[in-house]
Amino acid sequence: MKNLKPLLIALTIGTATLTTQAAEPTIPQQKQVAGYYQHQFGPYQITALLDGTNYLNRSQFKGAADQEVSEILKKYAAINDKGIQTSVNAFLINTGNQLLMVDSGAASCFGTHLGSIYNNLKASGYQPEQVNSIFLTHLHPDHVCGISNNGVANYPNATLHISKTEYDYWLSSNTIKKLPKENQEKFLGTVEKIKAALAPYEKAKKIKVFSDKALSFGDIQFKPSFGHTPGHYSFKLKTDAQELVFIGDIVHSHTLQFDAPKTAVDFDIDPKAAVETRLEHFAEYAKAGQLIAAPHLPFPGIGHIYSKDGKSYQWIPVHFTD
């Protein structure tokens, strides 16, 4: 018993020392594992590919009061100094005889924090030359820039599928004449990136523009989802009684725009139509239980939409399986 007190003092000093040392930022930041996730959907294998993680400023979301935004972010433990987190994802569909791709990521169009899809595709066991078709939900640079690099096609054997309305909006010389002057410079900057990405496919005559009357291409059905851009499309994959919908940019936040779905984002070209599309499609997917694949929901961006009251929604991601 006489030796107990010195022992306690020694332990206390040792613990304090350990605590101080552990607080020092001495552990180097490690790179995450390759960003791909494979999900079986009927006879199809779906591979989600991560381009990177992005953050949006709260001010970019319109239609929700600041106090409501704070409460929603707090509820999801999503308050941080960087902003509202969003992922950038693309998806591969292995049909057994074709390899299809939905969107392609940002490549270098937005900085070094994005641009990993090309390498993640190879890490997942595929080669870029195996991709037969690329379906672009719309032509914003974070979806189209990944198809090429410095004038060379990243997927040399792929044909691009783009809606006519979308193609004409960005590439027609008449569009800029209808825009307010304060928006023209930003529009032209976006068009420059789009043209650079499309150039090698234009040269190889590997772009197919589908009309709004088109219903399907092989295993893929086209689903209009206008608003975010004038020719924005979602794509539907069906098997037996199941559906998987690649929804594109009808949503950018798994927190804010699910709890408050009337919230627009400032790069919606037609915010009113974008909100109407989200409300209509969310209600449909929550009722019918379709599987959803989304480019801006947390990786792998595959899951279901749930609603208890038909007014607010919840994102239910797929459970990890090995």
PDB file of C-alpha atoms in Angstrom:
ATOM      1  CA  MET A   1       0.000   0.000   0.000  1.00  0.00           C
ATOM      2  CA  LYS A   2       2.905   2.358   0.685  1.00  0.00           C
ATOM      3  CA  ASN A   3       4.031   2.216  -2.962  1.00  0.00           C
ATOM      4  CA  LEU A   4       0.589   2.867  -4.462  1.00  0.00           C
ATOM      5  CA  LYS A   5       0.724   6.685  -4.371  1.00  0.00           C
ATOM      6  CA  PRO A   6       4.006   7.017  -6.330  1.00  0.00           C
ATOM      7  CA  LEU A   7       2.627   4.533  -8.852  1.00  0.00           C
ATOM      8  CA  LEU A   8      -0.526   6.639  -9.343  1.00  0.00           C
ATOM      9  CA  ILE A   9       1.573   9.770  -9.803  1.00  0.00           C
ATOM     10  CA  ALA A  10       3.734   8.027 -12.402  1.00  0.00           C
ATOM     11  CA  LEU A  11       0.661   6.807 -14.287  1.00  0.00           C
ATOM     12  CA  THR A  12      -0.872  10.287 -14.219  1.00  0.00           C
ATOM     13  CA  ILE A  13       2.293  11.875 -15.593  1.00  0.00           C
ATOM     14  CA  GLY A  14       2.585   9.167 -18.247  1.00  0.00           C
ATOM     15  CA  THR A  15      -1.032   9.623 -19.317  1.00  0.00           C
ATOM     16  CA  ALA A  16      -0.604  13.394 -19.573  1.00  0.00           C
ATOM     17  CA  THR A  17       2.482  12.904 -21.702  1.00  0.00           C
ATOM     18  CA  LEU A  18       0.696  10.489 -24.013  1.00  0.00           C
ATOM     19  CA  THR A  19      -2.266  12.861 -24.371  1.00  0.00           C
ATOM     20  CA  THR A  20       0.014  15.751 -25.289  1.00  0.00           C
ATOM     21  CA  GLN A  21       1.881  13.677 -27.855  1.00  0.00           C
ATOM     22  CA  ALA A  22      -1.322  12.312 -29.422  1.00  0.00           C
ATOM     23  CA  ALA A  23      -2.629  15.846 -29.913  1.00  0.00           C
ATOM     24  CA  GLU A  24       0.294  16.730 -32.154  1.00  0.00           C
ATOM     25  CA  PRO A  25      -0.579  16.463 -35.898  1.00  0.00           C
ATOM     26  CA  THR A  26       2.225  14.010 -36.610  1.00  0.00           C
ATOM     27  CA  ILE A  27       0.256  11.394 -38.587  1.00  0.00           C
ATOM     28  CA  PRO A  28       0.621  12.022 -42.342  1.00  0.00           C
ATOM     29  CA  GLN A  29      -2.520  12.231 -44.480  1.00  0.00           C
ATOM     30  CA  GLN A  30      -2.950   9.017 -46.444  1.00  0.00           C
ATOM     31  CA  LYS A  31      -4.618   8.752 -49.841  1.00  0.00           C
ATOM     32  CA  GLN A  32      -7.974   6.994 -49.906  1.00  0.00           C
ATOM     33  CA  VAL A  33      -8.380   3.708 -51.752  1.00  0.00           C
ATOM     34  CA  ALA A  34      -9.440   3.822 -55.407  1.00  0.00           C
ATOM     35  CA  GLY A  35     -12.907   5.284 -55.836  1.00  0.00           C
ATOM     36  CA  TYR A  36     -15.016   2.594 -57.467  1.00  0.00           C
ATOM     37  CA  TYR A  37     -17.913   0.513 -56.229  1.00  0.00           C
ATOM     38  CA  GLN A  38     -19.555  -2.370 -58.088  1.00  0.00           C
ATOM     39  CA  HIS A  39     -23.240  -3.136 -57.669  1.00  0.00           C
ATOM     40  CA  GLN A  40     -25.154  -5.988 -59.271  1.00  0.00           C
ATOM     41  CA  PHE A  41     -28.483  -4.987 -60.798  1.00  0.00           C
ATOM     42  CA  GLY A  42     -30.221  -7.994 -62.327  1.00  0.00           C
ATOM     43  CA  PRO A  43     -27.978  -9.196 -65.172  1.00  0.00           C
ATOM     44  CA  TYR A  44     -26.077  -5.884 -65.247  1.00  0.00           C
ATOM     45  CA  GLN A  45     -23.014  -4.852 -63.300  1.00  0.00           C
ATOM     46  CA  ILE A  46     -23.033  -1.179 -62.315  1.00  0.00           C
ATOM     47  CA  THR A  47     -19.711   0.406 -61.404  1.00  0.00           C
ATOM     48  CA  ALA A  48     -19.831   3.780 -59.655  1.00  0.00           C
ATOM     49  CA  LEU A  49     -16.726   5.888 -60.292  1.00  0.00           C
ATOM     50  CA  LEU A  50     -15.670   8.753 -58.036  1.00  0.00           C
ATOM     51  CA  ASP A  51     -14.237  11.882 -59.646  1.00  0.00           C
ATOM     52  CA  GLY A  52     -13.747  13.658 -56.326  1.00  0.00           C
ATOM     53  CA  THR A  53     -15.454  15.629 -53.582  1.00  0.00           C
ATOM     54  CA  ASN A  54     -16.572  19.208 -54.028  1.00  0.00           C
ATOM     55  CA  TYR A  55     -18.023  21.867 -51.723  1.00  0.00           C
ATOM     56  CA  LEU A  56     -20.710  24.413 -52.576  1.00  0.00           C
ATOM     57  CA  ASN A  57     -21.208  27.705 -50.769  1.00  0.00           C
ATOM     58  CA  ARG A  58     -24.452  27.983 -48.819  1.00  0.00           C
ATOM     59  CA  SER A  59     -25.274  31.121 -50.793  1.00  0.00           C
ATOM     60  CA  GLN A  60     -25.468  29.024 -53.969  1.00  0.00           C
ATOM     61  CA  PHE A  61     -28.676  27.402 -52.729  1.00  0.00           C
ATOM     62  CA  LYS A  62     -31.823  29.467 -53.211  1.00  0.00           C
ATOM     63  CA  GLY A  63     -35.279  29.228 -51.650  1.00  0.00           C
ATOM     64  CA  ALA A  64     -34.515  28.128 -48.089  1.00  0.00           C
ATOM     65  CA  ALA A  65     -34.118  30.525 -45.151  1.00  0.00           C
ATOM     66  CA  ASP A  66     -30.658  30.654 -43.600  1.00  0.00           C
ATOM     67  CA  GLN A  67     -31.970  29.373 -40.255  1.00  0.00           C
ATOM     68  CA  GLU A  68     -33.633  26.398 -41.965  1.00  0.00           C
ATOM     69  CA  VAL A  69     -30.408  25.618 -43.835  1.00  0.00           C
ATOM     70  CA  SER A  70     -28.458  25.673 -40.555  1.00  0.00           C
ATOM     71  CA  GLU A  71     -30.955  23.358 -38.860  1.00  0.00           C
ATOM     72  CA  ILE A  72     -30.869  20.841 -41.722  1.00  0.00           C
ATOM     73  CA  LEU A  73     -27.073  20.814 -41.875  1.00  0.00           C
ATOM     74  CA  LYS A  74     -26.865  20.417 -38.092  1.00  0.00           C
ATOM     75  CA  LYS A  75     -29.315  17.510 -38.228  1.00  0.00           C
ATOM     76  CA  TYR A  76     -27.001  15.669 -40.644  1.00  0.00           C
ATOM     77  CA  ALA A  77     -23.795  16.724 -38.834  1.00  0.00           C
ATOM     78  CA  ALA A  78     -22.861  18.473 -42.082  1.00  0.00           C
ATOM     79  CA  ILE A  79     -21.789  21.914 -40.853  1.00  0.00           C
ATOM     80  CA  ASN A  80     -18.172  22.688 -41.758  1.00  0.00           C
ATOM     81  CA  ASP A  81     -16.008  25.577 -42.913  1.00  0.00           C
ATOM     82  CA  LYS A  82     -15.744  24.316 -46.493  1.00  0.00           C
ATOM     83  CA  GLY A  83     -19.440  24.514 -47.370  1.00  0.00           C
ATOM     84  CA  ILE A  84     -22.076  21.994 -48.433  1.00  0.00           C
ATOM     85  CA  GLN A  85     -20.447  18.779 -49.583  1.00  0.00           C
ATOM     86  CA  THR A  86     -21.259  17.205 -52.918  1.00  0.00           C
ATOM     87  CA  SER A  87     -19.605  14.381 -54.818  1.00  0.00           C
ATOM     88  CA  VAL A  88     -18.906  14.091 -58.537  1.00  0.00           C
ATOM     89  CA  ASN A  89     -19.651  10.564 -59.780  1.00  0.00           C
ATOM     90  CA  ALA A  90     -20.024   8.738 -63.081  1.00  0.00           C
ATOM     91  CA  PHE A  91     -21.304   5.240 -63.764  1.00  0.00           C
ATOM     92  CA  LEU A  92     -20.430   2.247 -65.930  1.00  0.00           C
ATOM     93  CA  ILE A  93     -23.009  -0.304 -67.075  1.00  0.00           C
ATOM     94  CA  ASN A  94     -21.702  -3.702 -68.115  1.00  0.00           C
ATOM     95  CA  THR A  95     -24.539  -5.344 -70.070  1.00  0.00           C
ATOM     96  CA  GLY A  96     -22.554  -8.486 -70.814  1.00  0.00           C
ATOM     97  CA  ASN A  97     -21.808  -7.483 -74.389  1.00  0.00           C
ATOM     98  CA  GLN A  98     -21.366  -3.721 -74.104  1.00  0.00           C
ATOM     99  CA  LEU A  99     -19.791  -1.279 -71.696  1.00  0.00           C
ATOM    100  CA  LEU A 100     -21.865   1.895 -71.353  1.00  0.00           C
ATOM    101  CA  MET A 101     -20.998   5.008 -69.381  1.00  0.00           C
ATOM    102  CA  VAL A 102     -23.233   7.725 -67.900  1.00  0.00           C
ATOM    103  CA  ASP A 103     -21.411  11.066 -67.578  1.00  0.00           C
ATOM    104  CA  SER A 104     -17.638  11.374 -67.338  1.00  0.00           C
ATOM    105  CA  GLY A 105     -16.627  13.774 -64.564  1.00  0.00           C
ATOM    106  CA  ALA A 106     -14.769  17.072 -64.605  1.00  0.00           C
ATOM    107  CA  ALA A 107     -11.201  15.995 -65.516  1.00  0.00           C
ATOM    108  CA  SER A 108      -9.085  19.159 -65.039  1.00  0.00           C
ATOM    109  CA  CYS A 109     -11.892  21.680 -65.648  1.00  0.00           C
ATOM    110  CA  PHE A 110     -12.355  22.524 -61.955  1.00  0.00           C
ATOM    111  CA  GLY A 111      -8.975  21.942 -60.344  1.00  0.00           C
ATOM    112  CA  THR A 112      -6.961  19.084 -58.915  1.00  0.00           C
ATOM    113  CA  HIS A 113      -9.547  18.015 -56.295  1.00  0.00           C
ATOM    114  CA  LEU A 114     -11.569  16.458 -59.144  1.00  0.00           C
ATOM    115  CA  GLY A 115     -10.538  14.390 -62.158  1.00  0.00           C
ATOM    116  CA  SER A 116     -10.126  10.830 -60.864  1.00  0.00           C
ATOM    117  CA  ILE A 117     -12.718   8.967 -62.950  1.00  0.00           C
ATOM    118  CA  TYR A 118     -10.350   7.925 -65.749  1.00  0.00           C
ATOM    119  CA  ASN A 119      -7.900   6.316 -63.303  1.00  0.00           C
ATOM    120  CA  ASN A 120     -10.669   4.843 -61.157  1.00  0.00           C
ATOM    121  CA  LEU A 121     -12.188   3.216 -64.240  1.00  0.00           C
ATOM    122  CA  LYS A 122      -8.888   1.430 -64.882  1.00  0.00           C
ATOM    123  CA  ALA A 123      -8.537   0.536 -61.207  1.00  0.00           C
ATOM    124  CA  SER A 124     -11.978  -1.096 -61.355  1.00  0.00           C
ATOM    125  CA  GLY A 125     -10.720  -3.614 -63.922  1.00  0.00           C
ATOM    126  CA  TYR A 126     -11.803  -1.977 -67.179  1.00  0.00           C
ATOM    127  CA  GLN A 127      -9.899  -0.203 -69.931  1.00  0.00           C
ATOM    128  CA  PRO A 128     -11.055   3.086 -71.527  1.00  0.00           C
ATOM    129  CA  GLU A 129     -10.969   1.443 -74.971  1.00  0.00           C
ATOM    130  CA  GLN A 130     -13.718  -0.959 -73.844  1.00  0.00           C
ATOM    131  CA  VAL A 131     -16.344   1.785 -73.448  1.00  0.00           C
ATOM    132  CA  ASN A 132     -18.832   1.584 -76.340  1.00  0.00           C
ATOM    133  CA  SER A 133     -21.213   4.456 -75.560  1.00  0.00           C
ATOM    134  CA  ILE A 134     -21.288   7.468 -73.243  1.00  0.00           C
ATOM    135  CA  PHE A 135     -24.656   8.966 -72.279  1.00  0.00           C
ATOM    136  CA  LEU A 136     -24.339  12.577 -71.135  1.00  0.00           C
ATOM    137  CA  THR A 137     -27.181  13.765 -68.919  1.00  0.00           C
ATOM    138  CA  HIS A 138     -26.219  17.323 -69.911  1.00  0.00           C
ATOM    139  CA  LEU A 139     -23.164  19.279 -71.006  1.00  0.00           C
ATOM    140  CA  HIS A 140     -21.992  21.073 -67.875  1.00  0.00           C
ATOM    141  CA  PRO A 141     -18.190  20.711 -67.643  1.00  0.00           C
ATOM    142  CA  ASP A 142     -18.302  18.497 -64.537  1.00  0.00           C
ATOM    143  CA  HIS A 143     -20.092  15.901 -66.684  1.00  0.00           C
ATOM    144  CA  VAL A 144     -18.437  16.320 -70.084  1.00  0.00           C
ATOM    145  CA  CYS A 145     -14.819  17.394 -69.529  1.00  0.00           C
ATOM    146  CA  GLY A 146     -13.783  13.859 -68.597  1.00  0.00           C
ATOM    147  CA  ILE A 147     -14.366  12.475 -72.086  1.00  0.00           C
ATOM    148  CA  SER A 148     -11.101  13.902 -73.466  1.00  0.00           C
ATOM    149  CA  ASN A 149      -7.708  15.283 -72.543  1.00  0.00           C
ATOM    150  CA  ASN A 150      -5.815  17.954 -74.514  1.00  0.00           C
ATOM    151  CA  GLY A 151      -7.737  17.230 -77.702  1.00  0.00           C
ATOM    152  CA  VAL A 152      -7.464  13.435 -77.455  1.00  0.00           C
ATOM    153  CA  ALA A 153     -10.473  11.215 -76.755  1.00  0.00           C
ATOM    154  CA  ASN A 154     -10.176   9.366 -73.439  1.00  0.00           C
ATOM    155  CA  TYR A 155     -12.623   6.762 -74.754  1.00  0.00           C
ATOM    156  CA  PRO A 156     -11.635   6.388 -78.412  1.00  0.00           C
ATOM    157  CA  ASN A 157     -14.152   3.655 -79.258  1.00  0.00           C
ATOM    158  CA  ALA A 158     -17.143   5.327 -77.611  1.00  0.00           C
ATOM    159  CA  THR A 159     -20.033   7.143 -79.254  1.00  0.00           C
ATOM    160  CA  LEU A 160     -21.493  10.083 -77.326  1.00  0.00           C
ATOM    161  CA  HIS A 161     -25.269  10.424 -76.879  1.00  0.00           C
ATOM    162  CA  ILE A 162     -26.511  13.975 -76.252  1.00  0.00           C
ATOM    163  CA  SER A 163     -30.017  15.400 -76.464  1.00  0.00           C
ATOM    164  CA  LYS A 164     -30.623  17.772 -79.377  1.00  0.00           C
ATOM    165  CA  THR A 165     -32.059  20.476 -77.124  1.00  0.00           C
ATOM    166  CA  GLU A 166     -28.944  20.381 -74.941  1.00  0.00           C
ATOM    167  CA  TYR A 167     -26.533  20.268 -77.862  1.00  0.00           C
ATOM    168  CA  ASP A 168     -28.225  23.205 -79.595  1.00  0.00           C
ATOM    169  CA  TYR A 169     -28.429  25.322 -76.437  1.00  0.00           C
ATOM    170  CA  TRP A 170     -24.688  25.263 -75.782  1.00  0.00           C
ATOM    171  CA  LEU A 171     -23.355  25.099 -79.326  1.00  0.00           C
ATOM    172  CA  SER A 172     -25.730  27.341 -81.270  1.00  0.00           C
ATOM    173  CA  SER A 173     -24.482  30.877 -81.892  1.00  0.00           C
ATOM    174  CA  ASN A 174     -28.030  32.143 -81.318  1.00  0.00           C
ATOM    175  CA  THR A 175     -28.147  31.251 -77.613  1.00  0.00           C
ATOM    176  CA  ILE A 176     -25.858  34.001 -76.389  1.00  0.00           C
ATOM    177  CA  LYS A 177     -27.968  36.642 -78.125  1.00  0.00           C
ATOM    178  CA  LYS A 178     -30.853  35.760 -75.794  1.00  0.00           C
ATOM    179  CA  LEU A 179     -28.821  35.975 -72.592  1.00  0.00           C
ATOM    180  CA  PRO A 180     -28.444  39.064 -70.367  1.00  0.00           C
ATOM    181  CA  LYS A 181     -25.068  40.726 -70.908  1.00  0.00           C
ATOM    182  CA  GLU A 182     -23.950  39.979 -67.355  1.00  0.00           C
ATOM    183  CA  ASN A 183     -24.306  36.225 -68.057  1.00  0.00           C
ATOM    184  CA  GLN A 184     -22.604  36.109 -71.436  1.00  0.00           C
ATOM    185  CA  GLU A 185     -18.965  35.894 -70.319  1.00  0.00           C
ATOM    186  CA  LYS A 186     -19.651  32.957 -67.992  1.00  0.00           C
ATOM    187  CA  PHE A 187     -21.664  31.225 -70.733  1.00  0.00           C
ATOM    188  CA  LEU A 188     -18.847  31.595 -73.257  1.00  0.00           C
ATOM    189  CA  GLY A 189     -16.337  30.208 -70.760  1.00  0.00           C
ATOM    190  CA  THR A 190     -18.510  27.136 -70.281  1.00  0.00           C
ATOM    191  CA  VAL A 191     -18.981  26.718 -74.039  1.00  0.00           C
ATOM    192  CA  GLU A 192     -15.213  26.821 -74.547  1.00  0.00           C
ATOM    193  CA  LYS A 193     -14.770  23.874 -72.172  1.00  0.00           C
ATOM    194  CA  ILE A 194     -17.614  21.937 -73.800  1.00  0.00           C
ATOM    195  CA  LYS A 195     -16.240  22.440 -77.307  1.00  0.00           C
ATOM    196  CA  ALA A 196     -12.753  21.342 -76.238  1.00  0.00           C
ATOM    197  CA  ALA A 197     -14.151  18.169 -74.664  1.00  0.00           C
ATOM    198  CA  LEU A 198     -16.314  17.288 -77.667  1.00  0.00           C
ATOM    199  CA  ALA A 199     -13.729  18.152 -80.345  1.00  0.00           C
ATOM    200  CA  PRO A 200     -12.079  14.721 -80.862  1.00  0.00           C
ATOM    201  CA  TYR A 201     -15.489  13.029 -81.001  1.00  0.00           C
ATOM    202  CA  GLU A 202     -16.807  15.607 -83.459  1.00  0.00           C
ATOM    203  CA  LYS A 203     -13.759  14.971 -85.635  1.00  0.00           C
ATOM    204  CA  ALA A 204     -14.270  11.193 -85.488  1.00  0.00           C
ATOM    205  CA  LYS A 205     -18.037  11.613 -86.138  1.00  0.00           C
ATOM    206  CA  LYS A 206     -18.792   9.795 -82.891  1.00  0.00           C
ATOM    207  CA  ILE A 207     -21.563  12.050 -81.588  1.00  0.00           C
ATOM    208  CA  LYS A 208     -25.221  11.012 -81.864  1.00  0.00           C
ATOM    209  CA  VAL A 209     -27.744  13.706 -81.061  1.00  0.00           C
ATOM    210  CA  PHE A 210     -31.097  12.244 -80.049  1.00  0.00           C
ATOM    211  CA  SER A 211     -34.376  14.109 -80.364  1.00  0.00           C
ATOM    212  CA  ASP A 212     -36.948  14.606 -77.644  1.00  0.00           C
ATOM    213  CA  LYS A 213     -39.089  12.050 -79.481  1.00  0.00           C
ATOM    214  CA  ALA A 214     -36.492   9.309 -79.017  1.00  0.00           C
ATOM    215  CA  LEU A 215     -37.495   6.776 -76.389  1.00  0.00           C
ATOM    216  CA  SER A 216     -34.569   4.418 -76.068  1.00  0.00           C
ATOM    217  CA  PHE A 217     -31.214   3.182 -77.274  1.00  0.00           C
ATOM    218  CA  GLY A 218     -30.531  -0.488 -76.678  1.00  0.00           C
ATOM    219  CA  ASP A 219     -30.826  -1.150 -72.946  1.00  0.00           C
ATOM    220  CA  ILE A 220     -31.179   2.555 -72.075  1.00  0.00           C
ATOM    221  CA  GLN A 221     -34.418   4.561 -72.067  1.00  0.00           C
ATOM    222  CA  PHE A 222     -34.363   8.355 -72.164  1.00  0.00           C
ATOM    223  CA  LYS A 223     -36.277  10.294 -69.495  1.00  0.00           C
ATOM    224  CA  PRO A 224     -36.704  14.106 -69.814  1.00  0.00           C
ATOM    225  CA  SER A 225     -35.727  16.009 -66.663  1.00  0.00           C
ATOM    226  CA  PHE A 226     -35.493  19.587 -67.880  1.00  0.00           C
ATOM    227  CA  GLY A 227     -34.716  22.629 -65.730  1.00  0.00           C
ATOM    228  CA  HIS A 228     -31.140  22.325 -64.549  1.00  0.00           C
ATOM    229  CA  THR A 229     -30.317  22.768 -68.238  1.00  0.00           C
ATOM    230  CA  PRO A 230     -32.762  23.046 -71.159  1.00  0.00           C
ATOM    231  CA  GLY A 231     -31.951  19.592 -72.544  1.00  0.00           C
ATOM    232  CA  HIS A 232     -31.174  17.721 -69.336  1.00  0.00           C
ATOM    233  CA  TYR A 233     -32.067  14.017 -69.492  1.00  0.00           C
ATOM    234  CA  SER A 234     -32.075  11.167 -67.033  1.00  0.00           C
ATOM    235  CA  PHE A 235     -31.496   7.624 -68.259  1.00  0.00           C
ATOM    236  CA  LYS A 236     -33.407   4.519 -67.229  1.00  0.00           C
ATOM    237  CA  LEU A 237     -32.201   0.930 -67.194  1.00  0.00           C
ATOM    238  CA  LYS A 238     -34.888  -1.773 -66.847  1.00  0.00           C
ATOM    239  CA  THR A 239     -34.669  -5.425 -65.945  1.00  0.00           C
ATOM    240  CA  ASP A 240     -37.689  -7.609 -65.117  1.00  0.00           C
ATOM    241  CA  ALA A 241     -39.772  -5.548 -62.700  1.00  0.00           C
ATOM    242  CA  GLN A 242     -36.840  -3.370 -61.551  1.00  0.00           C
ATOM    243  CA  GLU A 243     -35.674   0.052 -62.726  1.00  0.00           C
ATOM    244  CA  LEU A 244     -32.435   1.908 -62.165  1.00  0.00           C
ATOM    245  CA  VAL A 245     -32.577   5.619 -63.006  1.00  0.00           C
ATOM    246  CA  PHE A 246     -29.421   7.677 -63.605  1.00  0.00           C
ATOM    247  CA  ILE A 247     -30.995  10.938 -62.512  1.00  0.00           C
ATOM    248  CA  GLY A 248     -28.284  13.451 -63.445  1.00  0.00           C
ATOM    249  CA  ASP A 249     -28.396  16.858 -61.760  1.00  0.00           C
ATOM    250  CA  ILE A 250     -31.945  16.991 -60.464  1.00  0.00           C
ATOM    251  CA  VAL A 251     -30.340  17.169 -57.002  1.00  0.00           C
ATOM    252  CA  HIS A 252     -26.997  18.432 -55.650  1.00  0.00           C
ATOM    253  CA  SER A 253     -27.293  17.958 -51.877  1.00  0.00           C
ATOM    254  CA  HIS A 254     -28.299  14.803 -49.998  1.00  0.00           C
ATOM    255  CA  THR A 255     -29.161  16.946 -46.979  1.00  0.00           C
ATOM    256  CA  LEU A 256     -30.613  20.303 -47.951  1.00  0.00           C
ATOM    257  CA  GLN A 257     -32.518  19.378 -51.120  1.00  0.00           C
ATOM    258  CA  PHE A 258     -34.072  16.265 -49.573  1.00  0.00           C
ATOM    259  CA  ASP A 259     -35.396  17.977 -46.458  1.00  0.00           C
ATOM    260  CA  ALA A 260     -36.266  21.128 -48.429  1.00  0.00           C
ATOM    261  CA  PRO A 261     -36.771  19.918 -52.043  1.00  0.00           C
ATOM    262  CA  LYS A 262     -38.003  23.308 -53.249  1.00  0.00           C
ATOM    263  CA  THR A 263     -34.468  24.657 -52.791  1.00  0.00           C
ATOM    264  CA  ALA A 264     -32.803  25.516 -56.122  1.00  0.00           C
ATOM    265  CA  VAL A 265     -29.105  25.880 -56.835  1.00  0.00           C
ATOM    266  CA  ASP A 266     -27.759  28.946 -58.609  1.00  0.00           C
ATOM    267  CA  PHE A 267     -26.471  27.058 -61.643  1.00  0.00           C
ATOM    268  CA  ASP A 268     -29.956  25.798 -62.483  1.00  0.00           C
ATOM    269  CA  ILE A 269     -30.606  27.540 -65.796  1.00  0.00           C
ATOM    270  CA  ASP A 270     -34.358  27.471 -65.138  1.00  0.00           C
ATOM    271  CA  PRO A 271     -34.694  27.247 -61.327  1.00  0.00           C
ATOM    272  CA  LYS A 272     -38.508  27.018 -61.361  1.00  0.00           C
ATOM    273  CA  ALA A 273     -38.488  24.124 -63.836  1.00  0.00           C
ATOM    274  CA  ALA A 274     -35.626  22.442 -61.955  1.00  0.00           C
ATOM    275  CA  VAL A 275     -37.616  22.507 -58.702  1.00  0.00           C
ATOM    276  CA  GLU A 276     -40.744  21.203 -60.455  1.00  0.00           C
ATOM    277  CA  THR A 277     -38.717  18.363 -61.997  1.00  0.00           C
ATOM    278  CA  ARG A 278     -37.207  17.450 -58.623  1.00  0.00           C
ATOM    279  CA  LEU A 279     -40.595  17.425 -56.877  1.00  0.00           C
ATOM    280  CA  GLU A 280     -42.187  15.329 -59.625  1.00  0.00           C
ATOM    281  CA  HIS A 281     -39.344  12.839 -59.889  1.00  0.00           C
ATOM    282  CA  PHE A 282     -38.730  12.525 -56.144  1.00  0.00           C
ATOM    283  CA  ALA A 283     -42.420  11.732 -55.604  1.00  0.00           C
ATOM    284  CA  GLU A 284     -42.343   9.143 -58.391  1.00  0.00           C
ATOM    285  CA  TYR A 285     -39.168   7.435 -57.164  1.00  0.00           C
ATOM    286  CA  ALA A 286     -40.279   7.414 -53.523  1.00  0.00           C
ATOM    287  CA  LYS A 287     -43.600   5.820 -54.457  1.00  0.00           C
ATOM    288  CA  ALA A 288     -42.316   3.253 -56.955  1.00  0.00           C
ATOM    289  CA  GLY A 289     -39.070   2.414 -55.150  1.00  0.00           C
ATOM    290  CA  GLN A 290     -36.708   2.664 -58.130  1.00  0.00           C
ATOM    291  CA  LEU A 291     -33.001   2.344 -57.545  1.00  0.00           C
ATOM    292  CA  ILE A 292     -31.311   5.699 -58.163  1.00  0.00           C
ATOM    293  CA  ALA A 293     -27.793   6.564 -59.358  1.00  0.00           C
ATOM    294  CA  ALA A 294     -26.851  10.212 -58.853  1.00  0.00           C
ATOM    295  CA  PRO A 295     -23.696  12.111 -59.865  1.00  0.00           C
ATOM    296  CA  HIS A 296     -23.800  14.538 -56.923  1.00  0.00           C
ATOM    297  CA  LEU A 297     -24.896  12.415 -53.975  1.00  0.00           C
ATOM    298  CA  PRO A 298     -22.292  10.905 -51.632  1.00  0.00           C
ATOM    299  CA  PHE A 299     -20.228   8.211 -53.335  1.00  0.00           C
ATOM    300  CA  PRO A 300     -21.188   5.690 -54.614  1.00  0.00           C
ATOM    301  CA  GLY A 301     -24.358   7.719 -55.255  1.00  0.00           C
ATOM    302  CA  ILE A 302     -26.565   4.628 -55.533  1.00  0.00           C
ATOM    303  CA  GLY A 303     -29.642   4.175 -53.343  1.00  0.00           C
ATOM    304  CA  HIS A 304     -33.330   4.877 -52.873  1.00  0.00           C
ATOM    305  CA  ILE A 305     -35.500   7.898 -52.145  1.00  0.00           C
ATOM    306  CA  TYR A 306     -37.900   7.637 -49.201  1.00  0.00           C
ATOM    307  CA  SER A 307     -40.710   9.921 -48.097  1.00  0.00           C
ATOM    308  CA  LYS A 308     -42.999   9.597 -45.102  1.00  0.00           C
ATOM    309  CA  ASP A 309     -45.273  12.528 -45.905  1.00  0.00           C
ATOM    310  CA  GLY A 310     -44.737  13.324 -49.615  1.00  0.00           C
ATOM    311  CA  LYS A 311     -43.291  16.716 -48.700  1.00  0.00           C
ATOM    312  CA  SER A 312     -39.777  16.012 -47.501  1.00  0.00           C
ATOM    313  CA  TYR A 313     -37.532  13.141 -48.509  1.00  0.00           C
ATOM    314  CA  GLN A 314     -34.645  11.050 -47.300  1.00  0.00           C
ATOM    315  CA  TRP A 315     -31.708   9.553 -49.189  1.00  0.00           C
ATOM    316  CA  ILE A 316     -31.180   5.870 -48.372  1.00  0.00           C
ATOM    317  CA  PRO A 317     -27.797   4.757 -49.763  1.00  0.00           C
ATOM    318  CA  VAL A 318     -27.141   1.145 -50.719  1.00  0.00           C
ATOM    319  CA  HIS A 319     -25.614  -0.982 -47.999  1.00  0.00           C
ATOM    320  CA  PHE A 320     -22.026  -1.923 -48.683  1.00  0.00           C
ATOM    321  CA  THR A 321     -21.566  -5.495 -49.902  1.00  0.00           C
ATOM    322  CA  ASP A 322     -18.313  -7.243 -50.717  1.00  0.00           C
TER     323      ASP A 322
END
